[in-house]
Amino acid sequence: MASTVILVTGGTGLVGKAIQYVIETEPEGSRFGKKPGEQWIFASSSEGDLRDPVQTRKLFEKYKPTHVIHLAALVGGLFKNMKYKLTFYRDNSLINDNVLQTSYETGVKKVISCLSTCVFPDKVTYPLDETKIHLGLPHDSNFGYAHAKRMVDVANHAYKAQYGCNFTSAIPTNVFGPYDNFDLEDSHVIPGLLHKCYLAKKNGTPFVVGGTGKPLRQFIYSRDLAKLFIWQLREYDDVEPVIFSVGEDEEVSIKQVADAIVKAIGFEGQYSFDTTKADGQFRKPATNKKLLSLIGDDFKFTPFEQALDETAKWFVENYDKARI
Ligand code: NDP
């Protein structure tokens, strides 16, 4: 019988699928591979709607987890976040409260919840670090989602103070990889542009990227992020969050992203930037100093172009079943 049961909520999404991939492909017993006595459960919403406390309890009673990696969330791009602020606030608050409270009530030994760099204040000094979460209001465009996520950090501290729980959180920057949401209207930049470029090649139409291509962002490959969650589960026991990101010197511009996509898809048609479209913030760098000081400098992130190639390959091969 398994002595450690790890329940991954949101186990069927971009990040959950990547954790499953790493656990199943890294050598057994290695730093990121499956360890003896471990059972991993990757739950989807069809096994229980975590907005509902009764369904949450049933899921926990079914699997009896000793550890939880809590990824489940209502996630969306800018448009959906702006349009449904209350839904993002309520659904995510309910999901997070049910998961943490049920974990406490059923004696889960450790919970890692997933925040996002959206939780940070809109007006803040850069680079972002783990001490700056609560220093001001988040950006108005996603304040519902951001506030619900921020409160997980508040809850983690309160569960620790009142009950001594080992609850903590991770703050990833922009994630991409296989199993992402490739919707054309409401996805993040990489999956959205990959899909657009794929269609431009298929239909023989121009590939037009919104904005100047100049803004810089930090992207993390979902399979690298997966390793960081596995590390945090096994090797980090502190309530304070850890930013999961590539270094500040590894920012890439949207033009570099688009160039890499053109190459990965093999697009040879007309390719341009629509500079009448808004660019968004020029950069919002986050530091990964805390992460590297803990995990060790020998942790290697996958080079951006390689990660993008793997993602593009997955998308093309799985076009019929991808979220589009
Ligand atoms: P996805 O949208 O790919 O997956 C979301 C997961 O949550 C799915 O497994 C989904 O289940 C599950 N889920 C959604 N609603 C419910 C619900 N009511 N009850 C139970 N399960 C539910 O998200 P990601 O993998 O991209 O995100 C994972 C985490 O990472 C989230 O917490 C997100 O906030 C965070 N994050 C993501 C970033 C990104 O760039 N993608 C950046 C920073 C943080 P199903 O599909 O079965 O319905």
Coordinates of C-alpha atoms in Angstrom, one line a residue, residues 27-220:
P27 CA 13.9 7.6 -13.7
E28 CA 12.1 6.0 -10.7
G29 CA 13.7 7.1 -7.4
S30 CA 15.5 10.1 -9.0
R31 CA 15.1 13.7 -7.7
F32 CA 12.0 14.3 -9.9
G33 CA 10.9 10.7 -10.6
K34 CA 8.4 8.6 -8.7
K35 CA 9.6 7.4 -5.3
P36 CA 8.9 4.0 -3.8
G37 CA 5.6 4.1 -1.8
E38 CA 4.2 7.1 -3.7
Q39 CA 0.8 7.1 -5.4
W40 CA 0.0 10.0 -7.6
I41 CA -3.6 11.0 -8.4
F42 CA -4.4 13.5 -11.2
A43 CA -7.9 14.7 -10.6
S44 CA -10.1 16.5 -13.2
S45 CA -13.3 18.5 -12.5
S46 CA -15.4 15.6 -13.6
E47 CA -14.3 13.7 -10.4
G48 CA -15.6 16.5 -8.2
D49 CA -16.4 20.2 -8.6
L50 CA -14.1 21.8 -6.0
R51 CA -16.4 24.8 -5.8
D52 CA -18.7 22.5 -3.8
P53 CA -17.6 21.5 -0.3
V54 CA -19.5 18.2 -0.4
Q55 CA -17.9 17.1 -3.7
T56 CA -14.5 18.2 -2.4
R57 CA -14.9 16.1 0.7
K58 CA -16.0 13.1 -1.4
L59 CA -12.8 13.4 -3.5
F60 CA -10.6 13.6 -0.4
E61 CA -12.4 10.6 1.2
K62 CA -12.0 8.6 -2.0
Y63 CA -8.2 9.0 -2.3
K64 CA -7.2 9.9 1.3
P65 CA -4.3 12.1 0.2
T66 CA -1.4 12.7 2.5
H67 CA -0.1 15.5 0.2
V68 CA -1.9 17.9 -2.2
I69 CA -0.6 19.9 -5.1
H70 CA -3.5 22.3 -5.6
L71 CA -3.6 23.6 -9.2
A72 CA -7.3 23.6 -9.9
A73 CA -8.5 27.1 -10.8
L74 CA -10.7 29.0 -13.2
V75 CA -8.0 30.3 -15.6
G76 CA -8.5 32.6 -18.5
G77 CA -6.9 35.2 -20.7
L78 CA -7.3 39.0 -20.4
F79 CA -10.7 39.2 -22.2
K80 CA -12.4 36.6 -20.0
N81 CA -10.8 38.0 -16.8
M82 CA -12.0 41.5 -17.6
K83 CA -15.5 40.3 -18.5
Y84 CA -16.1 37.9 -15.6
K85 CA -14.4 39.5 -12.6
L86 CA -16.9 38.3 -10.1
T87 CA -16.9 34.7 -11.4
F88 CA -13.1 34.6 -11.3
Y89 CA -13.2 35.9 -7.8
R90 CA -15.9 33.6 -6.5
D91 CA -15.0 30.4 -8.2
N92 CA -11.4 30.6 -7.3
S93 CA -12.2 31.7 -3.7
L94 CA -14.6 28.8 -3.3
I95 CA -12.1 26.2 -4.8
N96 CA -9.3 27.4 -2.6
D97 CA -11.3 27.5 0.6
N98 CA -12.7 24.1 0.0
V99 CA -9.3 22.5 -0.8
L100 CA -7.5 24.1 2.2
Q101 CA -10.2 23.5 4.7
T102 CA -10.8 19.9 3.6
S103 CA -7.1 19.3 3.7
Y104 CA -7.0 20.6 7.2
E105 CA -10.0 18.5 8.3
T106 CA -8.8 15.3 6.8
G107 CA -5.2 15.6 8.2
V108 CA -3.3 16.3 4.9
K109 CA 0.3 16.7 5.9
K110 CA 1.2 19.3 3.2
V111 CA -0.5 21.4 0.6
I112 CA 1.2 23.4 -2.1
S113 CA -1.1 25.9 -3.9
C114 CA -0.4 27.6 -7.1
L115 CA -0.6 31.4 -7.3
S116 CA 0.4 33.5 -10.3
T117 CA 2.5 36.7 -10.8
C118 CA -0.9 38.5 -11.4
V119 CA -1.2 38.6 -7.6
F120 CA 1.5 41.3 -7.4
P121 CA 0.6 44.9 -7.1
D122 CA 0.1 46.9 -10.3
K123 CA 2.3 49.7 -9.0
V124 CA 5.4 48.1 -7.6
T125 CA 9.2 48.3 -7.9
Y126 CA 10.8 45.6 -10.1
P127 CA 11.9 42.9 -10.0
L128 CA 9.0 41.2 -8.3
D129 CA 10.0 39.1 -5.3
E130 CA 8.2 37.0 -2.7
T131 CA 8.0 39.9 -0.2
K132 CA 5.9 42.2 -2.4
I133 CA 2.6 40.3 -2.9
H134 CA 0.5 42.5 -0.5
L135 CA 2.1 45.9 -1.1
G136 CA -0.7 47.4 -3.2
L137 CA -3.7 46.6 -5.4
P138 CA -3.3 44.2 -8.4
H139 CA -4.0 45.4 -11.9
D140 CA -7.6 46.2 -12.5
S141 CA -8.0 43.9 -15.5
N142 CA -7.8 40.7 -13.4
F143 CA -8.5 41.9 -9.9
G144 CA -11.1 39.2 -9.2
Y145 CA -8.6 36.3 -10.1
A146 CA -5.7 38.1 -8.4
H147 CA -7.5 38.8 -5.1
A148 CA -8.8 35.2 -4.9
K149 CA -5.2 33.9 -5.4
R150 CA -3.6 36.4 -3.0
M151 CA -5.9 35.2 -0.3
V152 CA -4.4 31.7 -0.5
D153 CA -1.2 33.2 0.9
V154 CA -3.2 34.8 3.7
A155 CA -5.0 31.5 4.4
N156 CA -1.7 29.6 4.4
H157 CA -0.3 31.9 7.1
A158 CA -3.6 31.7 9.1
Y159 CA -3.7 27.8 8.9
K160 CA -0.1 27.7 10.1
A161 CA -0.7 30.2 13.0
Q162 CA -3.9 28.6 14.2
Y163 CA -3.4 24.9 13.5
G164 CA 0.3 24.5 12.6
C165 CA -0.5 23.3 9.1
N166 CA 2.3 22.9 6.5
F167 CA 0.6 24.8 3.7
T168 CA 2.6 26.8 1.2
S169 CA 2.4 28.2 -2.3
A170 CA 4.3 28.7 -5.6
I171 CA 4.2 31.7 -7.9
P172 CA 4.9 30.7 -11.5
T173 CA 5.5 33.3 -14.3
N174 CA 3.9 32.7 -17.8
V175 CA 3.6 29.0 -18.4
F176 CA 3.5 27.2 -21.7
G177 CA 3.7 23.6 -23.0
P178 CA 1.7 20.7 -24.3
Y179 CA -2.0 20.6 -23.1
D180 CA -2.2 24.4 -23.0
N181 CA -5.4 26.2 -24.0
F182 CA -4.8 27.1 -27.7
D183 CA -8.1 29.1 -28.1
L184 CA -7.6 31.9 -30.6
E185 CA -9.6 34.5 -28.6
D186 CA -8.9 33.8 -25.0
S187 CA -5.5 32.1 -24.5
H188 CA -2.1 33.3 -23.3
V189 CA 0.4 34.7 -25.8
I190 CA 2.3 31.6 -26.8
P191 CA -0.6 29.1 -27.4
G192 CA -2.6 31.9 -29.1
L193 CA 0.2 32.8 -31.5
L194 CA 1.1 29.1 -32.2
H195 CA -2.5 28.4 -33.2
K196 CA -2.7 31.6 -35.3
C197 CA 0.6 30.7 -37.2
Y198 CA -0.6 27.1 -37.7
L199 CA -3.8 28.4 -39.4
A200 CA -1.9 30.9 -41.5
K201 CA 0.3 28.1 -42.8
K202 CA -2.7 25.9 -43.4
N203 CA -4.7 28.5 -45.2
G204 CA -1.9 30.3 -46.9
T205 CA -2.8 33.6 -45.2
P206 CA -0.4 36.2 -43.5
F207 CA 0.7 35.7 -39.9
V208 CA 0.0 39.0 -38.1
V209 CA 1.1 39.5 -34.5
G210 CA -0.7 42.2 -32.4
G211 CA 1.6 45.0 -31.0
T212 CA 5.2 45.9 -31.7
G213 CA 6.8 42.7 -30.5
K214 CA 9.0 44.6 -28.2
P215 CA 7.6 43.8 -24.7
L216 CA 9.7 41.3 -22.7
R217 CA 8.4 38.4 -20.7
Q218 CA 9.6 35.4 -18.6
F219 CA 8.2 32.2 -19.8
I220 CA 8.5 28.9 -18.0

